[in-house]
Coordinates of C-alpha atoms in Angstrom, one line a residue:
X1 CA -147.3 -97.8 -159.2
X2 CA -149.7 -96.7 -161.2
X3 CA -149.2 -96.5 -165.1
X4 CA -150.7 -94.1 -167.6
X5 CA -150.1 -94.6 -171.5
X6 CA -151.5 -92.3 -174.3
X7 CA -150.3 -91.8 -177.2
X8 CA -150.3 -87.9 -177.5
X9 CA -149.7 -87.0 -181.3
X10 CA -147.4 -84.2 -180.5
X11 CA -146.6 -81.8 -177.6
X12 CA -145.6 -78.8 -178.6
X13 CA -148.4 -76.5 -179.1
X14 CA -150.5 -79.0 -176.0
X15 CA -147.6 -77.9 -172.9
X16 CA -150.3 -76.1 -170.7
X17 CA -152.0 -78.9 -170.7
X18 CA -150.0 -81.8 -170.4
X19 CA -148.8 -80.0 -167.2
X20 CA -152.4 -79.5 -165.8
X21 CA -153.7 -83.0 -166.9
X22 CA -151.3 -84.7 -165.5
X23 CA -150.9 -83.2 -162.2
X24 CA -154.8 -84.0 -162.0
X25 CA -153.2 -87.5 -162.2
X26 CA -152.9 -89.7 -159.6
X27 CA -150.5 -91.5 -161.1
X28 CA -146.6 -92.5 -160.7
X29 CA -145.1 -93.6 -164.0
X30 CA -146.4 -91.6 -168.0
X31 CA -145.8 -93.0 -170.8
X32 CA -146.6 -90.9 -173.6
X33 CA -145.7 -91.7 -177.3
X34 CA -145.8 -89.6 -180.5
X35 CA -144.6 -86.3 -178.2
X36 CA -143.2 -84.5 -181.9
X37 CA -140.4 -83.2 -179.6
X38 CA -137.3 -81.9 -180.6
X39 CA -133.7 -80.8 -178.3
X40 CA -135.0 -77.0 -178.9
X41 CA -137.6 -77.6 -176.0
X42 CA -136.3 -78.9 -172.9
X43 CA -137.1 -80.2 -170.2
X44 CA -138.1 -77.5 -168.2
X45 CA -140.4 -76.3 -170.4
X46 CA -142.6 -79.2 -169.9
X47 CA -143.3 -77.4 -166.4
X48 CA -143.5 -81.0 -164.8
X49 CA -142.0 -80.0 -161.5
X50 CA -142.5 -83.0 -159.3
X51 CA -141.0 -85.5 -162.4
X52 CA -138.5 -87.2 -163.7
X53 CA -138.3 -86.8 -167.2
X54 CA -137.1 -89.0 -169.3
X55 CA -137.0 -88.5 -173.4
X56 CA -136.2 -89.9 -176.7
X57 CA -136.4 -87.4 -179.2
X58 CA -137.1 -88.0 -183.0
X59 CA -133.2 -88.5 -185.0
X60 CA -132.3 -88.1 -188.1
X61 CA -130.1 -90.8 -187.7
X62 CA -133.6 -93.2 -186.6
X63 CA -135.7 -92.2 -188.8
X64 CA -135.3 -90.4 -192.9
X65 CA -139.3 -88.8 -190.9
X66 CA -138.5 -84.9 -189.9
X67 CA -141.3 -84.6 -187.6
X68 CA -143.7 -87.0 -185.8
X69 CA -142.4 -90.1 -183.3
X70 CA -141.0 -90.2 -179.8
X71 CA -141.3 -91.3 -176.1
X72 CA -140.8 -89.3 -172.8
X73 CA -141.6 -91.3 -170.4
X74 CA -142.4 -89.2 -166.1
X75 CA -141.6 -91.3 -163.2
X76 CA -142.7 -88.8 -160.1
X77 CA -139.5 -87.7 -158.2
X78 CA -141.2 -89.8 -154.9
X79 CA -139.6 -93.5 -157.1
X80 CA -136.2 -94.1 -157.6
X81 CA -135.8 -93.4 -161.4
X82 CA -132.7 -94.0 -163.9
X83 CA -133.1 -93.7 -167.5
X84 CA -131.5 -97.7 -169.7
X85 CA -129.6 -97.0 -172.9
X86 CA -130.6 -99.9 -175.4
X87 CA -129.7 -99.0 -179.6
X88 CA -133.2 -99.5 -180.9
X89 CA -134.8 -97.9 -183.9
X90 CA -137.9 -96.1 -184.5
X91 CA -140.5 -98.6 -185.3
X92 CA -143.1 -96.8 -188.1
X93 CA -146.1 -98.0 -190.2
X94 CA -144.5 -101.5 -192.4
X95 CA -141.2 -100.7 -190.9
X96 CA -138.6 -103.8 -192.9
X97 CA -138.1 -106.9 -191.0
X98 CA -133.8 -106.4 -190.0
X99 CA -136.0 -103.4 -187.6
X100 CA -138.0 -105.7 -185.4
X101 CA -134.6 -107.7 -185.6
X102 CA -132.6 -105.4 -184.0
X103 CA -135.0 -104.0 -181.7
X104 CA -135.7 -107.0 -179.8
X105 CA -131.6 -108.3 -179.8
X106 CA -131.7 -104.8 -178.0
X107 CA -134.6 -105.9 -175.5
X108 CA -132.8 -109.2 -174.6
X109 CA -129.2 -107.6 -173.9
X110 CA -130.7 -105.4 -172.3
X111 CA -132.5 -107.5 -169.8
X112 CA -129.7 -110.4 -170.2
X113 CA -128.4 -107.2 -167.2
X114 CA -130.6 -107.7 -165.0
X115 CA -130.8 -110.0 -162.3
X116 CA -134.3 -109.7 -161.6
X117 CA -137.5 -109.4 -164.6
X118 CA -139.8 -110.1 -162.7
X119 CA -140.8 -106.6 -162.6
X120 CA -140.5 -105.6 -165.9
X121 CA -142.4 -103.8 -167.9
X122 CA -143.1 -102.9 -171.8
X123 CA -145.0 -100.8 -173.7
X124 CA -145.2 -99.6 -177.2
X125 CA -146.8 -98.3 -180.6
X126 CA -145.4 -101.8 -182.1
X127 CA -147.7 -100.8 -185.8
X128 CA -148.7 -105.0 -185.8
X129 CA -152.5 -105.0 -187.3
X130 CA -154.3 -107.6 -188.1
X131 CA -152.5 -110.3 -185.2
X132 CA -154.3 -111.7 -182.6
X133 CA -152.4 -110.8 -179.1
X134 CA -153.7 -113.6 -176.9
X135 CA -150.8 -113.9 -174.7
X136 CA -149.2 -116.2 -178.0
X137 CA -149.7 -114.6 -181.7
X138 CA -152.7 -115.8 -182.9
X139 CA -154.1 -115.2 -186.7
X140 CA -157.6 -116.3 -188.4
X141 CA -155.9 -118.1 -191.0
X142 CA -153.0 -119.2 -189.2
X143 CA -150.4 -117.0 -191.1
X144 CA -148.5 -114.9 -189.0
X145 CA -146.9 -112.5 -190.3
X146 CA -142.6 -112.5 -190.3
X147 CA -142.2 -109.0 -187.8
X148 CA -144.7 -110.1 -184.9
X149 CA -143.8 -113.7 -185.2
X150 CA -139.9 -112.6 -183.9
X151 CA -141.8 -110.2 -181.6
X152 CA -144.1 -112.9 -180.2
X153 CA -140.9 -115.3 -180.1
X154 CA -138.5 -112.9 -177.9
X155 CA -141.0 -112.1 -175.9
X156 CA -142.1 -115.5 -175.1
X157 CA -138.5 -116.8 -174.5
X158 CA -138.0 -113.6 -171.7
X159 CA -140.9 -115.1 -169.9
X160 CA -143.4 -111.6 -171.3
X161 CA -146.7 -112.1 -172.2
X162 CA -148.8 -109.9 -174.0
X163 CA -151.2 -107.3 -170.9
X164 CA -152.9 -104.8 -173.2
X165 CA -156.3 -106.6 -174.5
X166 CA -158.1 -103.6 -175.1
X167 CA -158.5 -102.7 -178.1
X168 CA -159.4 -99.7 -180.3
X169 CA -162.1 -98.4 -182.8
X170 CA -160.7 -99.9 -185.8
X171 CA -160.5 -103.4 -183.4
X172 CA -156.5 -103.4 -183.7
X173 CA -153.9 -103.8 -180.5
X174 CA -151.0 -101.7 -181.4
X175 CA -149.5 -100.8 -178.0
X176 CA -148.9 -103.9 -176.3
X177 CA -147.8 -103.9 -172.5
X178 CA -145.5 -107.0 -172.0
X179 CA -145.0 -107.8 -168.8
X180 CA -144.3 -111.3 -166.7
X181 CA -146.3 -109.9 -163.4
X182 CA -150.6 -110.7 -163.9
X183 CA -151.5 -106.9 -164.8
X184 CA -154.9 -105.7 -166.2
X185 CA -155.0 -103.6 -168.6
X186 CA -158.1 -101.0 -168.6
X187 CA -159.3 -97.7 -170.8
X188 CA -158.4 -94.5 -168.8
X189 CA -161.2 -92.8 -167.2
X190 CA -159.7 -89.1 -167.5
X191 CA -157.3 -89.2 -169.8
X192 CA -154.8 -85.4 -170.6
X193 CA -156.0 -85.1 -174.0
X194 CA -158.1 -86.0 -176.3
X195 CA -158.2 -90.2 -177.1
X196 CA -157.3 -90.7 -180.5
X197 CA -159.1 -93.7 -182.3
X198 CA -156.4 -96.0 -183.1
X199 CA -154.7 -95.6 -179.8
X200 CA -156.8 -96.0 -176.9
X201 CA -155.0 -94.4 -173.3
X202 CA -154.4 -97.5 -171.1
X203 CA -153.8 -97.5 -167.3
X204 CA -152.7 -100.3 -165.0
X205 CA -151.7 -101.0 -161.6
X206 CA -147.8 -102.7 -161.1
X207 CA -147.3 -104.2 -157.5
X208 CA -143.6 -104.6 -157.3
X209 CA -142.3 -107.7 -155.8
X210 CA -139.3 -105.6 -153.7
X211 CA -140.2 -103.0 -152.4
X212 CA -139.7 -99.1 -154.1
X213 CA -137.8 -95.9 -152.6
X214 CA -139.7 -93.8 -151.0
X215 CA -137.5 -90.2 -151.7
X216 CA -140.2 -87.9 -150.2
X217 CA -138.3 -85.9 -147.9
X218 CA -140.9 -85.4 -144.9
X219 CA -140.3 -83.7 -142.0
X220 CA -141.3 -82.0 -138.3
X221 CA -140.7 -79.1 -137.6
X222 CA -141.2 -75.7 -135.2
X223 CA -143.8 -73.0 -137.3
X224 CA -141.5 -70.0 -135.2
X225 CA -143.2 -67.9 -137.0
X226 CA -147.1 -69.1 -134.9
X227 CA -144.8 -68.6 -131.6
X228 CA -146.7 -67.8 -129.2
X229 CA -143.5 -64.8 -127.8
X230 CA -146.0 -63.5 -125.3
X231 CA -146.7 -66.5 -123.5
X232 CA -143.0 -67.4 -124.0
X233 CA -142.0 -63.9 -122.2
X234 CA -144.2 -64.8 -119.5
X235 CA -142.7 -68.3 -118.4
X236 CA -139.0 -66.3 -118.9
X237 CA -140.3 -64.1 -116.5
X238 CA -141.2 -66.8 -113.9
X239 CA -138.1 -68.5 -113.6
X240 CA -135.6 -67.6 -110.7
X241 CA -132.7 -67.6 -112.6
X242 CA -130.2 -66.7 -109.6
X243 CA -131.0 -70.3 -108.6
X244 CA -130.5 -71.8 -111.7
X245 CA -127.5 -70.2 -112.5
X246 CA -126.3 -70.3 -109.0
X247 CA -122.8 -72.6 -108.6
X248 CA -122.7 -72.4 -112.5
X249 CA -119.1 -70.2 -114.1
X250 CA -119.8 -68.3 -117.7
X251 CA -119.8 -71.2 -120.1
X252 CA -123.2 -73.5 -117.7
X253 CA -124.8 -70.7 -117.5
X254 CA -125.0 -69.8 -121.1
X255 CA -126.1 -73.3 -121.9
X256 CA -128.3 -73.5 -119.8
X257 CA -129.5 -70.7 -121.1
X258 CA -129.9 -71.4 -124.6
X259 CA -131.7 -74.9 -122.8
X260 CA -133.9 -73.1 -120.5
X261 CA -134.9 -70.5 -123.5
X262 CA -135.5 -73.6 -125.9
X263 CA -137.3 -75.7 -124.0
X264 CA -139.7 -73.2 -123.3
X265 CA -139.5 -72.3 -126.9
X266 CA -141.3 -75.5 -127.9
X267 CA -143.4 -75.6 -125.8
X268 CA -145.3 -72.1 -127.3
X269 CA -144.1 -72.7 -130.3
X270 CA -147.1 -75.2 -132.8
X271 CA -145.1 -77.7 -135.3
X272 CA -145.7 -78.2 -138.9
X273 CA -144.9 -80.9 -141.0
X274 CA -142.4 -79.8 -144.5
X275 CA -141.1 -82.3 -147.7
X276 CA -141.4 -82.5 -151.2
X277 CA -145.4 -81.6 -152.1
X278 CA -147.1 -84.4 -154.2
X279 CA -148.3 -80.6 -156.3
X280 CA -147.3 -78.3 -158.2
X281 CA -146.8 -74.8 -156.7
X282 CA -149.4 -73.9 -157.8
X283 CA -152.8 -75.9 -157.0
X284 CA -154.7 -74.2 -153.5
X285 CA -156.3 -76.1 -151.1
X286 CA -159.6 -76.0 -152.8
X287 CA -158.0 -78.0 -155.6
X288 CA -156.5 -80.5 -153.7
X289 CA -159.6 -81.4 -151.4
X290 CA -160.9 -81.8 -154.8
X291 CA -159.2 -84.2 -156.3
X292 CA -158.6 -85.9 -152.9
X293 CA -162.8 -86.9 -153.7
X294 CA -161.6 -87.3 -156.8
X295 CA -160.0 -90.8 -156.2
X296 CA -162.2 -91.8 -153.1
X297 CA -164.9 -91.9 -156.2
X298 CA -162.7 -93.6 -158.5
X299 CA -161.5 -95.7 -155.6
X300 CA -165.3 -96.7 -154.7
X301 CA -166.2 -97.4 -158.4
X302 CA -163.4 -99.6 -159.0
X303 CA -164.9 -101.5 -155.7
X304 CA -168.4 -101.8 -155.7
X305 CA -168.8 -101.6 -159.8
X306 CA -171.8 -98.7 -159.1
X307 CA -173.3 -96.3 -161.9
X308 CA -173.8 -94.1 -159.2
X309 CA -170.5 -93.8 -158.0
X310 CA -169.3 -92.9 -161.9
X311 CA -171.7 -90.9 -162.3
X312 CA -170.7 -88.6 -159.0
X313 CA -166.9 -89.0 -160.3
X314 CA -167.4 -87.5 -163.8
X315 CA -168.5 -84.6 -162.5
X316 CA -165.8 -83.5 -159.6
X317 CA -163.6 -84.8 -162.7
X318 CA -164.6 -82.2 -164.8
X319 CA -165.0 -79.9 -161.6
X320 CA -161.5 -80.4 -161.1
X321 CA -160.2 -79.9 -164.7
X322 CA -161.7 -76.5 -164.9
X323 CA -160.0 -75.8 -161.4
X324 CA -157.0 -76.8 -162.1
X325 CA -157.0 -74.5 -165.1
X326 CA -158.0 -71.7 -163.3
X327 CA -155.8 -72.1 -160.3
X328 CA -152.5 -72.4 -163.3
X329 CA -154.3 -69.5 -164.8
X330 CA -154.3 -67.3 -161.5
X331 CA -150.7 -68.5 -161.3
X332 CA -149.3 -67.7 -164.1
X333 CA -150.8 -64.0 -164.1
X334 CA -149.9 -63.5 -160.4
X335 CA -146.1 -64.4 -161.1
X336 CA -146.6 -62.1 -164.4
X337 CA -147.4 -59.0 -162.1
X338 CA -144.6 -59.5 -160.0
X339 CA -142.0 -59.5 -162.3
X340 CA -141.9 -55.2 -162.0
X341 CA -141.9 -54.7 -158.7
X342 CA -140.2 -58.1 -157.6
X343 CA -138.8 -61.1 -160.1
X344 CA -138.0 -63.2 -157.1
X345 CA -141.1 -65.4 -157.5
X346 CA -140.3 -65.6 -161.2
X347 CA -136.8 -67.3 -160.4
X348 CA -138.6 -69.1 -157.9
X349 CA -140.4 -70.8 -160.0
X350 CA -138.1 -71.2 -162.9
X351 CA -135.3 -72.0 -160.3
X352 CA -138.0 -75.3 -159.8
X353 CA -137.9 -76.4 -162.8
X354 CA -134.3 -76.5 -163.3
X355 CA -134.7 -79.2 -161.6
X356 CA -134.4 -81.3 -158.1
X357 CA -131.8 -80.1 -155.3
X358 CA -131.1 -83.9 -154.7
X359 CA -127.4 -85.2 -155.6
X360 CA -127.9 -87.6 -158.1
X361 CA -128.4 -91.3 -157.5
X362 CA -124.4 -91.7 -159.3
X363 CA -121.9 -89.5 -159.9
X364 CA -118.6 -89.2 -162.2
X365 CA -114.9 -88.2 -161.5
X366 CA -112.0 -89.1 -164.6
X367 CA -113.4 -93.7 -164.4
X368 CA -114.5 -93.0 -161.4
X369 CA -117.7 -94.0 -160.5
X370 CA -119.4 -94.3 -157.5
X371 CA -123.2 -95.4 -156.6
X372 CA -122.7 -95.5 -152.7
X373 CA -122.7 -92.3 -150.1
X374 CA -118.9 -93.6 -149.7
X375 CA -118.0 -94.0 -152.6
X376 CA -119.2 -91.1 -153.8
X377 CA -117.9 -89.1 -150.2
X378 CA -114.3 -90.7 -151.8
X379 CA -115.4 -89.6 -154.8
X380 CA -115.6 -85.3 -153.9
X381 CA -112.0 -85.9 -152.1
X382 CA -110.0 -87.0 -155.1
X383 CA -111.7 -83.8 -157.0
X384 CA -110.7 -81.9 -153.5
X385 CA -107.1 -83.5 -152.8
X386 CA -104.9 -81.1 -154.8
X387 CA -106.4 -78.1 -152.8
X388 CA -105.2 -79.3 -149.4
X389 CA -101.6 -79.7 -148.4
X390 CA -100.0 -83.6 -146.4
X391 CA -100.7 -82.3 -142.7
X392 CA -96.9 -82.3 -141.8
X393 CA -95.6 -83.0 -138.0
X394 CA -96.1 -79.6 -135.6
X395 CA -92.4 -79.0 -133.6
X396 CA -93.9 -75.0 -132.1
X397 CA -93.3 -74.9 -128.5
X398 CA -96.0 -73.0 -126.7
X399 CA -94.7 -71.0 -123.4
X400 CA -98.0 -70.4 -120.8
X401 CA -97.9 -67.2 -118.2
X402 CA -99.2 -66.7 -115.9
X403 CA -99.6 -62.9 -115.6
X404 CA -102.5 -62.8 -119.0
X405 CA -104.2 -59.1 -118.9
X406 CA -107.3 -59.3 -119.8
X407 CA -109.1 -56.0 -121.5
X408 CA -112.0 -54.7 -118.9
X409 CA -115.3 -55.4 -121.0
X410 CA -118.7 -53.2 -119.8
X411 CA -121.5 -54.3 -121.9
X412 CA -124.9 -52.5 -120.1
X413 CA -128.6 -53.4 -120.3
X414 CA -129.7 -50.7 -122.8
X415 CA -126.2 -52.8 -124.8
X416 CA -128.2 -56.1 -124.8
X417 CA -131.5 -54.5 -125.7
X418 CA -130.6 -52.5 -128.8
X419 CA -128.2 -55.4 -129.9
X420 CA -132.2 -57.5 -129.5
X421 CA -134.0 -54.7 -131.1
X422 CA -131.5 -54.0 -134.3
X423 CA -132.0 -57.7 -135.5
X424 CA -134.2 -59.1 -138.8
X425 CA -137.1 -61.3 -137.3
X426 CA -137.1 -62.6 -140.7
X427 CA -134.4 -64.1 -140.3
X428 CA -134.1 -67.6 -139.3
X429 CA -132.4 -68.9 -135.3
X430 CA -128.8 -69.3 -135.4
X431 CA -126.7 -72.1 -133.7
X432 CA -127.8 -71.7 -130.6
X433 CA -131.6 -72.8 -131.8
X434 CA -133.1 -69.0 -130.9
X435 CA -134.8 -67.4 -133.4
X436 CA -135.0 -63.6 -133.9
X437 CA -138.9 -63.1 -133.9
X438 CA -138.7 -65.1 -130.2
X439 CA -136.0 -62.6 -128.7

């Protein structure tokens, strides 16, 4: 998984830039500090369609300041994620020693509940200038700030080492990255926002020792809109139906008919792959291809350290940024212009921002909690239990006779054709699997 870390110096006026910038980068997790967001800004307003968002905005309960601060973590929805709550306060410049003690105690309690800490990453702005880090705390004059010593002792106890050595423009390390894994933290070649002098943009990869769940949903379905209806008609006309239906009753005939028609439709219909898109709906094919080209050039530059690949990467990166802005502006214009005539495009986009179609990983009912499918099903059963009456033994007596009189039913060929022509070809197939467009 690829992690991206940046001090953004406020997001309130940069939401459009955030939306375009994040989707331009092929990262799994984004950690943004100094977001300056508040409760009146909803997650859906950030327009990060493909990401689960976890926020901690500045609060009057944890800081005397009224603005600034705040953290946002965005995790790609391809990966299973959840939030762990810790009792910490914001670490500001010249924070008292008690703030660091509270933070360290909270982290220790949080990790003590984890059975495995081999894949832990803790990163953030610790506001500890003047400290040299090399896995452990070192200083030129051998005088270590008490706050830095507390942080160092705690992470040494947890067997986590400081991995970031990308100094800022003042030769300081304020943003620290602790991990037990041998990760290489680098300055990001591509940044969402302009780089702030005290906080370089960081990027690093973590190869998890345990396989991460990939929640992307992909499957192959028939592309019925491109079905070759002429060939379907021809193949069906070549079938000797009298021979097929010979010796079968009505139900068997219908089952055989549906089986043959579905087979012909499958033969004459191309297959398309559907599922979760890794790109926002406002991306076009040109931009997707440019992003693939950019990723390839970046990989080649990292592998061969060639100036040629880096120059090509920079050119394509600039083109991607311009094209992404054009795509986004065109999409917004298209949605706005469609409102007077048809609101569906607008509401489809709004609904896509409200969240995922998937059920939550953990569900609650009263004091019970379910984490696995059968537990969640039992919670639903408990919730709806009052809507059903308990089963009682049946004492009904039935009397059957052999002289049942059925009414005569007359269906002409014109009746069948009329019903077929009245079908809405835009609707999907019914229980028989045969789409109206083919019929």
